[in-house]
Short mmCIF file of C-alpha atoms and ligand atoms in Angstrom, two decimals:
data_model
loop_
_atom_site.label_atom_id
_atom_site.label_comp_id
_atom_site.label_asym_id
_atom_site.label_seq_id
_atom_site.Cartn_x
_atom_site.Cartn_y
_atom_site.Cartn_z
CA MET A 1 4.43 26.73 28.49
CA ALA A 2 2.69 26.35 25.11
CA ALA A 3 4.89 25.54 22.12
CA THR A 4 5.90 27.90 19.34
CA ILE A 5 3.83 27.01 16.27
CA ILE A 6 6.07 26.50 13.25
CA ASP A 7 4.20 28.18 10.41
CA GLY A 8 4.75 25.89 7.43
CA LYS A 9 2.29 27.84 5.30
CA GLY A 10 4.20 31.08 5.82
CA PHE A 11 7.57 29.35 5.40
CA ALA A 12 6.39 27.78 2.13
CA ALA A 13 5.39 31.22 0.84
CA THR A 14 8.94 32.43 1.58
CA VAL A 15 10.42 29.44 -0.29
CA ARG A 16 8.16 30.15 -3.27
CA GLU A 17 9.26 33.81 -3.27
CA LYS A 18 12.93 32.71 -3.36
CA VAL A 19 12.16 30.28 -6.19
CA ALA A 20 10.28 32.98 -8.14
CA ALA A 21 13.18 35.42 -7.73
CA HIS A 22 15.63 32.83 -9.04
CA VAL A 23 13.35 31.91 -11.94
CA ALA A 24 13.12 35.60 -12.90
CA ARG A 25 16.94 35.82 -12.85
CA LEU A 26 17.29 32.69 -15.01
CA LYS A 27 14.90 34.20 -17.55
CA ASP A 28 16.51 37.65 -17.57
CA GLU A 29 20.17 36.69 -17.45
CA ASN A 30 20.21 33.31 -19.19
CA GLY A 31 17.03 33.21 -21.27
CA ILE A 32 16.02 29.93 -19.56
CA THR A 33 12.59 29.12 -18.14
CA PRO A 34 12.59 26.10 -15.80
CA GLY A 35 9.95 23.52 -16.70
CA LEU A 36 8.24 20.88 -14.55
CA ALA A 37 6.38 17.95 -16.12
CA VAL A 38 3.86 16.04 -14.03
CA VAL A 39 2.62 12.66 -15.23
CA LEU A 40 -0.69 11.42 -13.84
CA VAL A 41 -1.97 7.96 -14.70
CA GLY A 42 -5.66 7.40 -13.94
CA GLU A 43 -8.19 9.50 -12.08
CA ASP A 44 -7.47 9.05 -8.38
CA PRO A 45 -9.30 12.08 -6.86
CA ALA A 46 -6.59 12.92 -4.29
CA SER A 47 -3.88 12.72 -6.99
CA GLN A 48 -5.92 15.00 -9.26
CA VAL A 49 -6.11 17.60 -6.46
CA TYR A 50 -2.33 17.41 -5.88
CA VAL A 51 -1.55 17.64 -9.60
CA ARG A 52 -3.79 20.71 -9.99
CA ALA A 53 -2.13 22.39 -6.99
CA LYS A 54 1.35 21.61 -8.34
CA GLY A 55 0.50 22.99 -11.80
CA LYS A 56 -0.96 26.20 -10.35
CA GLN A 57 2.01 26.87 -8.05
CA THR A 58 4.49 26.03 -10.82
CA THR A 59 3.11 28.73 -13.11
CA GLU A 60 2.72 31.18 -10.21
CA VAL A 61 6.50 31.18 -9.64
CA GLY A 62 7.06 31.76 -13.38
CA MET A 63 8.03 28.24 -14.44
CA ASN A 64 6.51 26.24 -17.27
CA SER A 65 4.12 23.48 -16.22
CA TYR A 66 3.50 20.47 -18.44
CA GLU A 67 0.75 18.03 -17.46
CA HIS A 68 0.50 14.57 -18.99
CA LYS A 69 -2.76 12.88 -18.04
CA LEU A 70 -2.84 9.27 -19.13
CA ASP A 71 -5.63 6.75 -19.14
CA VAL A 72 -5.91 4.44 -16.11
CA ASP A 73 -5.10 1.38 -18.27
CA THR A 74 -2.04 2.90 -19.95
CA SER A 75 0.50 0.15 -20.56
CA GLU A 76 3.93 0.14 -18.94
CA ALA A 77 5.54 0.49 -22.40
CA ASP A 78 3.44 3.57 -23.21
CA LEU A 79 4.21 5.21 -19.85
CA LEU A 80 7.92 4.48 -20.28
CA ALA A 81 7.76 6.07 -23.75
CA VAL A 82 6.24 9.27 -22.29
CA ILE A 83 8.95 9.42 -19.62
CA ASP A 84 11.68 8.78 -22.20
CA LYS A 85 10.41 11.70 -24.27
CA LEU A 86 10.45 13.98 -21.22
CA ASN A 87 13.94 12.76 -20.26
CA ASN A 88 15.13 13.92 -23.68
CA ASP A 89 13.22 17.21 -23.78
CA PRO A 90 15.60 20.10 -22.91
CA SER A 91 12.70 22.37 -21.91
CA VAL A 92 11.77 19.93 -19.11
CA HIS A 93 14.05 20.18 -16.05
CA GLY A 94 11.94 18.25 -13.56
CA ILE A 95 9.73 15.17 -13.98
CA LEU A 96 7.29 13.97 -11.37
CA VAL A 97 5.28 10.79 -11.79
CA GLN A 98 2.32 11.10 -9.43
CA LEU A 99 2.09 8.14 -7.04
CA PRO A 100 0.40 5.81 -6.38
CA LEU A 101 0.33 4.27 -9.85
CA PRO A 102 -2.38 1.79 -10.93
CA LYS A 103 -1.57 -1.73 -9.73
CA HIS A 104 -0.59 -3.13 -13.16
CA LEU A 105 2.39 -0.74 -13.37
CA ASN A 106 5.71 -1.56 -11.68
CA GLU A 107 6.33 1.52 -9.51
CA ASP A 108 10.05 0.87 -8.93
CA LEU A 109 10.66 0.38 -12.66
CA ILE A 110 8.81 3.59 -13.53
CA ILE A 111 10.54 5.66 -10.83
CA ASN A 112 13.95 4.42 -11.98
CA SER A 113 13.18 5.26 -15.61
CA VAL A 114 13.17 9.00 -14.84
CA SER A 115 16.53 10.61 -15.53
CA PRO A 116 18.20 11.09 -12.09
CA ALA A 117 19.03 14.70 -13.01
CA LYS A 118 15.31 15.41 -13.59
CA ASP A 119 14.06 13.30 -10.66
CA VAL A 120 12.66 16.19 -8.60
CA ASP A 121 10.92 13.71 -6.26
CA GLY A 122 14.34 12.29 -5.32
CA PHE A 123 13.05 8.71 -5.46
CA HIS A 124 15.40 7.34 -8.17
CA ILE A 125 17.78 4.73 -6.81
CA SER A 126 20.78 6.89 -7.85
CA ASN A 127 19.51 9.84 -5.84
CA VAL A 128 18.77 7.58 -2.87
CA GLY A 129 22.36 6.30 -3.05
CA LEU A 130 23.83 9.78 -3.43
CA LEU A 131 21.87 11.05 -0.41
CA GLY A 132 22.89 7.98 1.61
CA THR A 133 26.56 8.61 0.87
CA GLY A 134 26.37 12.33 1.57
CA GLN A 135 26.76 13.41 -2.05
CA LYS A 136 24.88 16.06 -4.00
CA SER A 137 21.50 14.61 -4.99
CA MET A 138 17.88 15.47 -5.63
CA VAL A 139 16.31 15.31 -2.17
CA PRO A 140 12.72 14.07 -1.58
CA CYS A 141 10.42 17.06 -1.11
CA THR A 142 8.64 16.27 2.16
CA PRO A 143 11.78 15.51 4.21
CA LEU A 144 13.54 18.48 2.59
CA GLY A 145 10.71 20.74 3.78
CA CYS A 146 10.98 19.30 7.30
CA LEU A 147 14.76 19.87 7.30
CA MET A 148 14.35 23.49 6.18
CA MET A 149 11.92 24.20 9.01
CA LEU A 150 14.17 22.49 11.57
CA ARG A 151 17.25 24.42 10.41
CA ASP A 152 15.29 27.66 10.50
CA HIS A 153 14.10 26.99 14.05
CA HIS A 154 17.31 25.58 15.56
CA GLY A 155 20.11 27.01 13.47
CA SER A 156 22.49 24.07 13.98
CA LEU A 157 21.05 20.58 14.52
CA SER A 158 24.45 19.15 15.43
CA GLY A 159 24.41 16.69 18.33
CA LEU A 160 20.64 16.71 18.84
CA ASN A 161 18.81 13.42 19.40
CA ALA A 162 16.31 12.93 16.58
CA VAL A 163 13.67 10.21 16.41
CA VAL A 164 11.92 9.59 13.09
CA ILE A 165 8.76 7.49 13.46
CA GLY A 166 8.19 5.71 10.14
CA ARG A 167 10.64 4.10 7.72
CA SER A 168 9.02 4.66 4.32
CA ASN A 169 11.20 5.33 1.29
CA ILE A 170 9.47 8.65 0.64
CA VAL A 171 9.55 10.17 4.12
CA GLY A 172 11.08 8.21 7.02
CA LYS A 173 14.33 6.92 5.51
CA PRO A 174 15.36 10.08 3.61
CA MET A 175 14.41 12.19 6.65
CA ALA A 176 16.76 10.10 8.79
CA GLN A 177 19.56 10.51 6.20
CA LEU A 178 19.11 14.27 6.15
CA LEU A 179 19.18 14.53 9.95
CA LEU A 180 22.31 12.36 10.00
CA GLY A 181 23.82 14.68 7.40
CA ASP A 182 23.21 17.56 9.81
CA SER A 183 24.98 15.57 12.58
CA CYS A 184 21.96 14.56 14.64
CA THR A 185 22.04 11.27 16.54
CA VAL A 186 19.24 9.51 14.68
CA THR A 187 16.87 6.72 15.68
CA ILE A 188 14.38 5.33 13.16
CA ALA A 189 11.29 3.83 14.78
CA HIS A 190 8.63 1.72 13.05
CA SER A 191 5.77 -0.66 13.75
CA ARG A 192 8.07 -3.24 15.38
CA THR A 193 9.88 -0.78 17.66
CA LYS A 194 9.72 -1.80 21.33
CA ASP A 195 8.84 0.82 23.95
CA LEU A 196 8.20 3.53 21.38
CA ALA A 197 7.15 5.93 24.14
CA ASP A 198 10.59 5.61 25.81
CA VAL A 199 12.37 6.03 22.48
CA VAL A 200 10.41 9.21 21.69
CA ARG A 201 10.93 10.63 25.21
CA ARG A 202 14.70 10.79 24.54
CA ALA A 203 14.25 12.94 21.42
CA ASP A 204 15.10 16.61 21.04
CA ILE A 205 13.50 16.35 17.59
CA VAL A 206 10.53 14.09 16.79
CA VAL A 207 9.44 13.60 13.18
CA ALA A 208 6.20 11.61 12.98
CA ALA A 209 5.49 10.03 9.57
CA VAL A 210 3.20 7.12 10.34
CA GLY A 211 -0.28 7.70 8.93
CA ARG A 212 -2.14 7.01 12.21
CA ALA A 213 -4.33 9.83 13.50
CA GLU A 214 -3.04 11.50 16.69
CA MET A 215 -0.98 8.45 17.63
CA VAL A 216 1.70 10.33 19.60
CA PRO A 217 0.39 11.66 22.92
CA GLY A 218 1.87 14.61 24.78
CA ASP A 219 3.40 12.53 27.56
CA TRP A 220 5.79 10.93 25.01
CA ILE A 221 7.30 14.34 24.28
CA LYS A 222 10.40 15.55 26.12
CA GLN A 223 9.89 19.03 27.58
CA GLY A 224 10.98 21.60 24.99
CA ALA A 225 11.41 19.14 22.08
CA THR A 226 10.65 20.13 18.48
CA VAL A 227 7.83 18.10 16.91
CA ILE A 228 7.43 17.84 13.14
CA ASP A 229 4.13 16.21 12.22
CA VAL A 230 4.14 14.79 8.68
CA GLY A 231 0.92 12.81 9.01
CA ILE A 232 -2.22 13.73 7.11
CA ASN A 233 -5.23 11.84 8.40
CA ARG A 234 -8.91 12.56 7.83
CA ILE A 235 -11.14 11.84 10.81
CA GLU A 236 -14.81 12.36 11.50
CA ALA A 237 -15.66 15.68 13.14
CA PRO A 238 -19.21 15.41 14.51
CA GLU A 239 -18.79 18.88 16.09
CA LYS A 240 -18.87 20.30 12.52
CA GLY A 241 -22.26 18.74 11.78
CA LEU A 242 -23.42 16.76 8.75
CA LYS A 243 -22.70 16.98 5.03
CA GLU A 244 -25.50 17.32 2.48
CA ASP A 245 -25.52 13.53 1.99
CA GLY A 246 -26.12 13.02 5.73
CA SER A 247 -22.62 11.74 6.53
CA VAL A 248 -20.54 13.29 9.31
CA LYS A 249 -18.19 16.12 8.29
CA THR A 250 -14.47 15.46 8.57
CA ARG A 251 -11.27 17.32 9.48
CA LEU A 252 -7.55 16.75 8.98
CA VAL A 253 -5.28 15.77 11.85
CA GLY A 254 -1.65 14.74 12.05
CA ASP A 255 0.10 11.76 13.60
CA VAL A 256 0.60 13.61 16.89
CA ASP A 257 -2.05 14.74 19.33
CA PHE A 258 -1.58 18.45 18.78
CA ALA A 259 -3.35 19.64 21.94
CA SER A 260 -1.32 17.58 24.43
CA CYS A 261 1.98 17.65 22.47
CA SER A 262 1.95 21.44 22.19
CA GLU A 263 1.75 21.64 26.01
CA ARG A 264 5.20 20.00 26.29
CA ALA A 265 6.98 20.71 23.00
CA GLY A 266 9.14 23.78 22.49
CA ALA A 267 7.96 24.03 18.90
CA ILE A 268 5.49 22.08 16.78
CA THR A 269 4.09 22.04 13.24
CA PRO A 270 0.29 22.12 12.92
CA VAL A 271 -1.85 19.99 10.58
CA PRO A 272 -2.97 21.47 8.28
CA GLY A 273 -0.54 24.33 7.66
CA GLY A 274 2.73 22.68 8.67
CA VAL A 275 4.64 20.15 6.56
CA GLY A 276 1.99 19.90 3.80
CA PRO A 277 2.53 23.32 2.16
CA MET A 278 6.32 22.84 2.34
CA THR A 279 6.17 19.72 0.16
CA ILE A 280 5.01 21.50 -3.01
CA ALA A 281 7.26 24.49 -2.28
CA CYS A 282 10.23 22.08 -2.15
CA LEU A 283 9.14 20.49 -5.43
CA LEU A 284 9.43 23.93 -7.04
CA ALA A 285 12.78 24.45 -5.30
CA ASN A 286 14.04 21.11 -6.62
CA THR A 287 12.95 22.02 -10.16
CA VAL A 288 14.89 25.29 -10.14
CA THR A 289 17.89 23.47 -8.65
CA ALA A 290 17.69 20.81 -11.38
CA CYS A 291 17.48 23.53 -14.04
CA CYS A 292 20.58 25.28 -12.68
CA ARG A 293 22.54 22.01 -12.53
CA ALA A 294 21.48 21.07 -16.08
CA ASN A 295 22.80 24.40 -17.35
CA GLY A 296 25.97 24.54 -15.22
CA LEU A 297 24.69 27.61 -13.36
CA ALA A 298 24.94 28.55 -9.68
CA GLU A 299 22.21 26.99 -7.57
CA PRO A 300 19.94 29.18 -5.44
CA GLU A 301 21.07 29.51 -1.81
CA GLY A 302 19.10 27.75 0.93
CA LEU A 303 16.78 25.79 -1.32
CA THR A 304 18.41 22.40 -1.04
CA ALA A 305 19.99 20.20 1.62
P1 LIG B 1 3.86 4.58 4.96
O1 LIG B 1 2.56 3.90 5.22
O2 LIG B 1 4.62 4.25 3.74
O3 LIG B 1 4.81 4.33 6.22
C1 LIG B 1 4.32 4.39 7.52
C2 LIG B 1 5.41 4.03 8.49
O4 LIG B 1 4.87 4.10 9.80
C3 LIG B 1 5.94 2.61 8.31
O5 LIG B 1 7.34 2.61 8.35
C4 LIG B 1 5.35 1.85 9.49
O6 LIG B 1 6.21 0.84 10.02
C5 LIG B 1 5.22 2.95 10.51
N1 LIG B 1 4.20 2.61 11.50
C6 LIG B 1 2.95 2.14 11.28
N2 LIG B 1 2.32 1.93 12.45
C7 LIG B 1 3.19 2.24 13.43
C8 LIG B 1 3.13 2.22 14.83
N3 LIG B 1 2.05 1.81 15.48
N4 LIG B 1 4.22 2.60 15.52
C9 LIG B 1 5.33 3.01 14.89
N5 LIG B 1 5.45 3.06 13.54
C10 LIG B 1 4.39 2.68 12.83
O7 LIG B 1 3.53 6.14 5.08
P2 LIG B 1 4.29 7.41 4.45
O8 LIG B 1 5.66 7.52 4.98
O9 LIG B 1 4.06 7.46 3.00
O10 LIG B 1 3.39 8.58 5.08
C11 LIG B 1 3.28 8.76 6.48
C12 LIG B 1 2.26 9.84 6.76
O11 LIG B 1 2.72 11.06 6.20
C13 LIG B 1 0.88 9.61 6.13
O12 LIG B 1 -0.11 10.16 7.00
C14 LIG B 1 0.93 10.41 4.85
O13 LIG B 1 -0.35 10.84 4.44
C15 LIG B 1 1.76 11.59 5.30
N6 LIG B 1 2.48 12.25 4.22
C16 LIG B 1 2.40 13.60 4.20
C17 LIG B 1 3.07 14.31 3.23
C18 LIG B 1 2.99 15.79 3.26
O14 LIG B 1 3.22 16.44 2.26
N7 LIG B 1 2.73 16.40 4.41
C19 LIG B 1 3.82 13.65 2.17
C20 LIG B 1 3.94 12.22 2.34
C21 LIG B 1 3.26 11.56 3.33
P3 LIG B 1 6.57 -0.52 9.21
O15 LIG B 1 7.58 -0.11 8.18
O16 LIG B 1 7.12 -1.39 10.27
O17 LIG B 1 5.28 -1.00 8.62
#
């Protein structure tokens, strides 16, 4: 039987509606407008697209958006000074430094210079430690979006076998922590994992965050499992014809082979339209959460882990 398609695009719209409702309440009842500052260093085209999308969605839910576009050869000291200013600005509740940074900047140093309370990406070492010890933290947006969709689909995740493929700091590791927090039995797989197919076949939940196009075939998937595909990979699509410059058109695919996996899975996220839209929605959710915490106000229900 074909899998249920988990509609990340629709789910993200619901999250944004909840955020907008809470923002409206904060404005009406407390006279506070949450603000998100995004810092972009350089002109990486993909980063520029993300930053534009973040800015647009931030204002659409009624929050203030502040964009800081810095020259590609901005020094570490100058970038740290910008972040310090934002850390001390009471109208800014969330700060996001768009990654990747140019090579001459120390990414760990920069990430850890953001105030943990305003670290809406959840990458600061304090937030990583808080999440790892089951304490209230800012949770990384992509894994938070995956968790929301899993909770919505399953209700309780308690006791389920979850396999996370990928151990990056931004997706794989925090995803595993969140699933552990919801009482899954968690396995983290990576490039050195032996018999990955066997490991994945035991999973009730598979989260693929690898960055390899359609790597997971359908026969790795246990009948009825839930598959969350984080991967975003651009591949050539000759069936779509040629671009104006004569090169082959492309399309986006995930880390799982959607056609064969959806034959066996109980539920699956598509690419595009699955995890991707949830990531920005969760960034907005984190910003409103950070604003509430900063002002000692009740946090919105269902928008954090
Ligand atoms: P990283 O490159 O940082 O991590 C990839 C992970 O996959 C590593 O842990 C690596 O293992 C593992 N891996 C690589 N090859 C294999 C293999 N053959 N078998 C098993 N594991 C393997 O990627 P990210 O976590 O940053 O991103 C993963 C994917 O998710 C990418 O496609 C990215 O574009 C996408 N993404 C999507 C987002 C969204 O909003 N939807 C947000 C963030 C990422 P090892 O550690 O051993 O090298």
